[in-house]
Tab-separated table of C-alpha atoms (C1' of nucleotides) in Angstrom:
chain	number	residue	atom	x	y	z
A	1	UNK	CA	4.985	-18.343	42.411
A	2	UNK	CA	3.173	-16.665	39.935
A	3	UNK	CA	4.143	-16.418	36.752
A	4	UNK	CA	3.365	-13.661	33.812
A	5	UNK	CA	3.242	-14.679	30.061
A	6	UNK	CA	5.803	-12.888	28.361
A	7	UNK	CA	4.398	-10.738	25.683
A	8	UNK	CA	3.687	-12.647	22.346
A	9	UNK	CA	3.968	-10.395	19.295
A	10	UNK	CA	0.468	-9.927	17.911
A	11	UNK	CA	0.718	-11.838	14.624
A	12	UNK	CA	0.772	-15.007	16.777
A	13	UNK	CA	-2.568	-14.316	17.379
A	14	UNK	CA	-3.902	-14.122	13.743
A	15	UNK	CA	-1.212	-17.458	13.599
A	16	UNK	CA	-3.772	-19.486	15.520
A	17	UNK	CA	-6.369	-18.388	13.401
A	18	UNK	CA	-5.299	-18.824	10.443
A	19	UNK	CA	-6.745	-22.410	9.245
A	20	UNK	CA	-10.071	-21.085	9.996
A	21	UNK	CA	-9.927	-17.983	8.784
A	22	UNK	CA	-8.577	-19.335	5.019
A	23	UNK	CA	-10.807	-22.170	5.446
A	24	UNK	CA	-13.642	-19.470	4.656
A	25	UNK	CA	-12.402	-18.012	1.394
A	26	UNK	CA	-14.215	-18.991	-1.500
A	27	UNK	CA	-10.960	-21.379	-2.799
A	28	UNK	CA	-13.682	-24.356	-3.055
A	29	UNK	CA	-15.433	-22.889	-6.049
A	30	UNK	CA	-12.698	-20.445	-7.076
A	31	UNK	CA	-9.773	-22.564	-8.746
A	32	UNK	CA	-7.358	-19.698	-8.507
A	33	UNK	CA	-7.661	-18.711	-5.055
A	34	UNK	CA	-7.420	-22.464	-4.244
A	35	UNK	CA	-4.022	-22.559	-6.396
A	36	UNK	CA	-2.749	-19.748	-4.309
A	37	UNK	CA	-3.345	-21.190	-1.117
A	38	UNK	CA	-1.546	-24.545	-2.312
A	39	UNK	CA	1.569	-22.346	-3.528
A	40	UNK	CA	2.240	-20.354	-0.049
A	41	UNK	CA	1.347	-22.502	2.571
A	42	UNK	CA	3.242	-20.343	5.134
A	43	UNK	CA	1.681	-17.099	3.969
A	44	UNK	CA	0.634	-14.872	6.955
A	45	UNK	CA	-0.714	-11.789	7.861
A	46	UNK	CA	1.647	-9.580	10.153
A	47	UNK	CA	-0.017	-6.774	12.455
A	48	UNK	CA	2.066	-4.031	12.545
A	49	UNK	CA	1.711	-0.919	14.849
A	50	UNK	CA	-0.591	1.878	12.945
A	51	UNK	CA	1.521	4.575	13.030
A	52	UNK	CA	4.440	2.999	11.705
A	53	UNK	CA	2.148	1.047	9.009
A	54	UNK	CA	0.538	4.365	7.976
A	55	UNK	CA	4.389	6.284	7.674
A	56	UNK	CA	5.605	3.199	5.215
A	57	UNK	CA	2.888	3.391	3.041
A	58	UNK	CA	2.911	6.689	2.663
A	59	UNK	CA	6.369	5.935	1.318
A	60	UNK	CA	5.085	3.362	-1.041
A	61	UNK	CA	3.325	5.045	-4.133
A	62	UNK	CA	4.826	4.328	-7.600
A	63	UNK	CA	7.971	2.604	-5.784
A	64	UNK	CA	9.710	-1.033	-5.750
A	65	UNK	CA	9.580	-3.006	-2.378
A	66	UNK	CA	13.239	-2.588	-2.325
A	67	UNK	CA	13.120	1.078	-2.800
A	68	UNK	CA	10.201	1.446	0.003
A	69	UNK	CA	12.402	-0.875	2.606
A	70	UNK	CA	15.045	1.784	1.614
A	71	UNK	CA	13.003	4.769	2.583
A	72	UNK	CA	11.784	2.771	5.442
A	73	UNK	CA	15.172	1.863	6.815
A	74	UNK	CA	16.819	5.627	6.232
A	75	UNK	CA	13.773	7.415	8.005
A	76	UNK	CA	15.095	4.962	11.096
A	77	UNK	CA	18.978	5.670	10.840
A	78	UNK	CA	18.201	9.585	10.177
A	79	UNK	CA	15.261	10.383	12.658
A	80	UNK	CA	14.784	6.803	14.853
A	81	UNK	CA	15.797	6.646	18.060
A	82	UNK	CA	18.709	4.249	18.413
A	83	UNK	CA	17.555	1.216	20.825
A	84	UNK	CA	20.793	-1.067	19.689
A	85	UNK	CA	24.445	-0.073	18.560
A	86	UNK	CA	23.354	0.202	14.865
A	87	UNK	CA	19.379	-0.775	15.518
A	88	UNK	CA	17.553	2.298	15.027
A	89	UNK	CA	13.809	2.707	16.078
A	90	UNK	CA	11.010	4.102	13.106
A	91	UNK	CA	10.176	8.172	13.956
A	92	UNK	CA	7.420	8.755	16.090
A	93	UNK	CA	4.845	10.904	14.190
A	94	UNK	CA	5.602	14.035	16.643
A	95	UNK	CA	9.406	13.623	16.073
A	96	UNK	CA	8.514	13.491	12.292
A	97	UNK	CA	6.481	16.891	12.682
A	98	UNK	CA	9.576	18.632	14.194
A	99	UNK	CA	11.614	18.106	10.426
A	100	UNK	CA	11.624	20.435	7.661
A	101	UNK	CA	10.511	18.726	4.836
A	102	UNK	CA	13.801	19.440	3.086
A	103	UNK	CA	15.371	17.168	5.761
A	104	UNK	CA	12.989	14.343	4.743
A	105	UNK	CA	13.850	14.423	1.075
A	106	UNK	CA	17.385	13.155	2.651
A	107	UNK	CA	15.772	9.766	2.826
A	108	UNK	CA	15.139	9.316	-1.124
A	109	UNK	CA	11.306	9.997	-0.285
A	110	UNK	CA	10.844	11.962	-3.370
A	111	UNK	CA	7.280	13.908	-3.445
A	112	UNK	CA	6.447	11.443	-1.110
A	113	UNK	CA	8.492	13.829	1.455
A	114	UNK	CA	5.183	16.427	0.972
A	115	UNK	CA	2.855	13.822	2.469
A	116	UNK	CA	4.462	12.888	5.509
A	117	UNK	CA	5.207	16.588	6.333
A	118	UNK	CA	1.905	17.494	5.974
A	119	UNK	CA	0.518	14.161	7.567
A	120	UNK	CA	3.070	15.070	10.459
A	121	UNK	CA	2.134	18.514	11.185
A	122	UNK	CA	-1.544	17.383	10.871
A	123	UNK	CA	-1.287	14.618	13.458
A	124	UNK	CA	0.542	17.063	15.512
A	125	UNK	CA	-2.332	19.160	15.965
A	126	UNK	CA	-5.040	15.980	16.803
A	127	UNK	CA	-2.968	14.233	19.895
A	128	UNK	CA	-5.500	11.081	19.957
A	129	UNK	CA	-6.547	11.351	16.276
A	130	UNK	CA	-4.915	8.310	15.155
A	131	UNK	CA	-5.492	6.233	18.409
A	132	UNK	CA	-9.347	6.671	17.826
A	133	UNK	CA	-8.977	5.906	13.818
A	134	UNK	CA	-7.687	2.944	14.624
A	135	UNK	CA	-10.526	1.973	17.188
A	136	UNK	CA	-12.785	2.625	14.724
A	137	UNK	CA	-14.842	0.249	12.332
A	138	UNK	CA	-13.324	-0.221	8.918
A	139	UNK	CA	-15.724	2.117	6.881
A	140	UNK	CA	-15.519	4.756	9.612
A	141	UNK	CA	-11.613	4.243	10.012
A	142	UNK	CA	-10.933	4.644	6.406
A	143	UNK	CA	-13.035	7.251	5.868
A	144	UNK	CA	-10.570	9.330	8.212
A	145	UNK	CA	-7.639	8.172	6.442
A	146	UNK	CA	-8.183	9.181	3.368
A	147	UNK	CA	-8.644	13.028	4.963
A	148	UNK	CA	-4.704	12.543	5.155
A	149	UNK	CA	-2.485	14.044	2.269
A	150	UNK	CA	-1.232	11.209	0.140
A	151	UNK	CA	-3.310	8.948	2.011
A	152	UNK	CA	-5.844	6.744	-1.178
A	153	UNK	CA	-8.392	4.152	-1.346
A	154	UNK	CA	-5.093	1.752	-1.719
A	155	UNK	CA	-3.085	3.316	1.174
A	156	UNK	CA	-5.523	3.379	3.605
A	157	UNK	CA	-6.499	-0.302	2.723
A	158	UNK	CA	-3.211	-1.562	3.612
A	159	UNK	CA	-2.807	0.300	6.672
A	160	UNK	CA	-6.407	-0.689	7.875
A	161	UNK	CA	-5.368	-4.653	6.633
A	162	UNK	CA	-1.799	-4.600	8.155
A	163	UNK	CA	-1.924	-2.307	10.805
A	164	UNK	CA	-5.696	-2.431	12.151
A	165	UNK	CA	-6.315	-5.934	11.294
A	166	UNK	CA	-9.504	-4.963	9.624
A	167	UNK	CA	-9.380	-8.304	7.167
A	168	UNK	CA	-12.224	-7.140	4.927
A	169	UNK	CA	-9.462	-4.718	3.282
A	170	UNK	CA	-8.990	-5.016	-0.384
A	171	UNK	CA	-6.374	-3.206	-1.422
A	172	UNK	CA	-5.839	-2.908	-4.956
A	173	UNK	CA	-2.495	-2.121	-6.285
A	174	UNK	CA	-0.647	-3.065	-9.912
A	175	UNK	CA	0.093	-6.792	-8.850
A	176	UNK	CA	-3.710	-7.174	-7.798
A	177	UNK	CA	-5.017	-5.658	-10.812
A	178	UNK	CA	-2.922	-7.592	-13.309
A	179	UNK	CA	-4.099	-10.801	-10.917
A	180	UNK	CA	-8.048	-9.862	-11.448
A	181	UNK	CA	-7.115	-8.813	-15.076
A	182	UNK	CA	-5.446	-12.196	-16.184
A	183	UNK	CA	-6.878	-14.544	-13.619
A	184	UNK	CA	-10.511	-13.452	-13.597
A	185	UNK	CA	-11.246	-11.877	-16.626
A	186	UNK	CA	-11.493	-8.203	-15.648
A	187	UNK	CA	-8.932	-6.442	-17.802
A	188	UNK	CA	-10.166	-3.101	-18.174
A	189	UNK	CA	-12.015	-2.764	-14.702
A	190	UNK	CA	-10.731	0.284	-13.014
A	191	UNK	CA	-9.007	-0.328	-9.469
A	192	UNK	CA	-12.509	0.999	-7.572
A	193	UNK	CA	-14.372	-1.746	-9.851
A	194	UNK	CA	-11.677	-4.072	-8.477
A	195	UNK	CA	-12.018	-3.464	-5.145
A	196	UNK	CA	-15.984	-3.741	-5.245
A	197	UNK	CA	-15.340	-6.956	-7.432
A	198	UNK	CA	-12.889	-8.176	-4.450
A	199	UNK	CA	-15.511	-7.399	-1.350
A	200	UNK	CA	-17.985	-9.006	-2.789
A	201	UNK	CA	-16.256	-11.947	-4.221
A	202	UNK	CA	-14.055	-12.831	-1.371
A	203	UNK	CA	-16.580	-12.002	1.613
A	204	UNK	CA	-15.177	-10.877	5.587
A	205	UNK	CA	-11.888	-11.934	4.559
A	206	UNK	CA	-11.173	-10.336	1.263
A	207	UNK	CA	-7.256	-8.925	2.517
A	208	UNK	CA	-6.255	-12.887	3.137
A	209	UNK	CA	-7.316	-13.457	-0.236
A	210	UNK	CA	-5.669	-10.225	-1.477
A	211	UNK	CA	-2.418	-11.443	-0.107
A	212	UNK	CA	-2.240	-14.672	-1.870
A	213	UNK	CA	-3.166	-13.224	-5.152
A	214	UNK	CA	-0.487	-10.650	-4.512
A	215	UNK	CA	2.031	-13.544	-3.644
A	216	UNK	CA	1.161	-15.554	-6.675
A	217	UNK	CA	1.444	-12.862	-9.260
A	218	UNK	CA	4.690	-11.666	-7.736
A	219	UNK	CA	6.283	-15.013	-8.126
A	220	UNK	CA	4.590	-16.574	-10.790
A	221	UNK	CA	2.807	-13.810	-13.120
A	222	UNK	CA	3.378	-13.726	-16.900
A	223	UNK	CA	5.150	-16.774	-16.819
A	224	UNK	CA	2.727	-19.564	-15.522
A	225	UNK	CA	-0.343	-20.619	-17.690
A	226	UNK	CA	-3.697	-19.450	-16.391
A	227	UNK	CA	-5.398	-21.874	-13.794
B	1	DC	C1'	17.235	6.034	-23.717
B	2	DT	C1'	12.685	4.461	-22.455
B	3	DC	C1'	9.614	2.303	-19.159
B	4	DC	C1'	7.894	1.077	-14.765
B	5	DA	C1'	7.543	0.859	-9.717
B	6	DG	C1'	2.448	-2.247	-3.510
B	7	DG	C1'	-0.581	5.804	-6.054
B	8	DT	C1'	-2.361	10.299	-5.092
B	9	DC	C1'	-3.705	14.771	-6.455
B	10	DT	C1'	-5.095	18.207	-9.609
B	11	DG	C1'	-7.239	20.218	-13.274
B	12	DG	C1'	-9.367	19.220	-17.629
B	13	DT	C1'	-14.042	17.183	-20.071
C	1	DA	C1'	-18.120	10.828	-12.510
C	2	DC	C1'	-14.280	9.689	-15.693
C	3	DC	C1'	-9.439	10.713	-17.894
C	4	DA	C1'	-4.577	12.401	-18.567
C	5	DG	C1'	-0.294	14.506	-16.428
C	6	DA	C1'	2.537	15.646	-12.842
C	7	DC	C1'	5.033	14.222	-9.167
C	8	DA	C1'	10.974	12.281	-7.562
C	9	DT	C1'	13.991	8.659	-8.012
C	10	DG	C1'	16.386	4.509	-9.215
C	11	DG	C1'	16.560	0.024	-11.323
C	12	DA	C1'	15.490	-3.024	-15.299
DNA sequence: CTCCAGGTCTGGT
DNA sequence: ACCAGACATGGA
């Protein structure tokens, strides 16, 4: 009898990988990166569906991770469809077009509300717009993304890095900036001097690097001595 | 009460 | 091109 392989979730993928693909970072001549890599062994990339990656970080601007989960998880229970007693699915992008953007501010979205309606009703009108953004190569895909209201050089990093699994994404938010500030001597640089500092520095696989600098100032920053 | 949070946009130089 | 302020809201 034949047998079908049950459908692995795509990080497992990127799992495999991983060794190599961390193995190529620059952590042999860059003391830092190599202290990050020692301090999150388990540290992985996941690869999260576009759509829903592009609707939580347009919820994430000038907000706490526990706030943004909060958006996140509210936009399910008001708008998801239920798949579980209690389990509620994300919106699809044409259910999110069909709500007043009064409706949305229900979910603690703030002005963030105004993006996603306007992202919604946008989408709405380009059926396979984000299906071919996401097939595109990472210049070309991010240069579509940031046509999208509340959609920035940072956004559309992260949804290219965690929903596109473009790994030469840099994105550069507060944590990363304070990392490159106090860890590499850039305070001052401006976030697009970061990010240029971060390609170049890094190479291919600049967002794996970006993730364990993240990680490290998260847990450890302001109160661990310099490497 | 102030300041900041996985930014973006707009309107000033 | 570069630089403030505004933008909602809640937690520290």
């Amino acid at each position: 009898a034949t047998t079908t392989a049950p459908a692995l979730p795509r990080y497992l993928a990127l799992d495999r990988d991983w060794p190599a693909l961390t193995d190529s970072l620059p952590w042999r001549s860059d003391p830092h990166l190599a202290q990050c890599l020692a301090a999150f062994p388990g540290l992985r990339l996941l690869r999260q569906p576009f759509g829903e990656t592009l609707l939580g970080f347009l919820c994430s601007a000038t907000k706490q991770i526990v706030q943004i989960k909060q958006m996140v998880a509210l936009l399910a229970t008001h708008h998801g469809t239920e798949i579980a007693p209690g389990i509620h699915r994300l919106p699809t992008w044409p259910a999110l077009a069909a709500i007043p953007e009064k409706e949305l501010r229900r979910c603690l979205l703030g002005f963030r509300a105004r993006y996603i309606h306007e992202t919604a009703r946008f989408l709405a009108s380009r059926p396979c717009w984000l299906d071919e953004t996401e097939a595109l190569p990472y210049a070309a895909a991010k240069a579509r993304l940031l046509e999208l209201p509340g959609v920035g050089e940072k956004v559309a990093d992260c949804v290219l890095l965690f929903g596109a699994g473009k790994l030469e994404a840099f994105p550069v938010d507060t944590w990363v900036l304070k990392s490159l500030a106090r860890r590499y001597g850039l305070a001052g640089w401006s976030p697009a001097q970061v990010a240029h500092f971060g390609r170049t520095h890094f190479g291919p696989f600049a967002g794996l690097a970006q993730q364990y600098l993240f990680a490290w100032e998260r847990k450890f920053g302001g109160r661990l001595p310099r490497p």
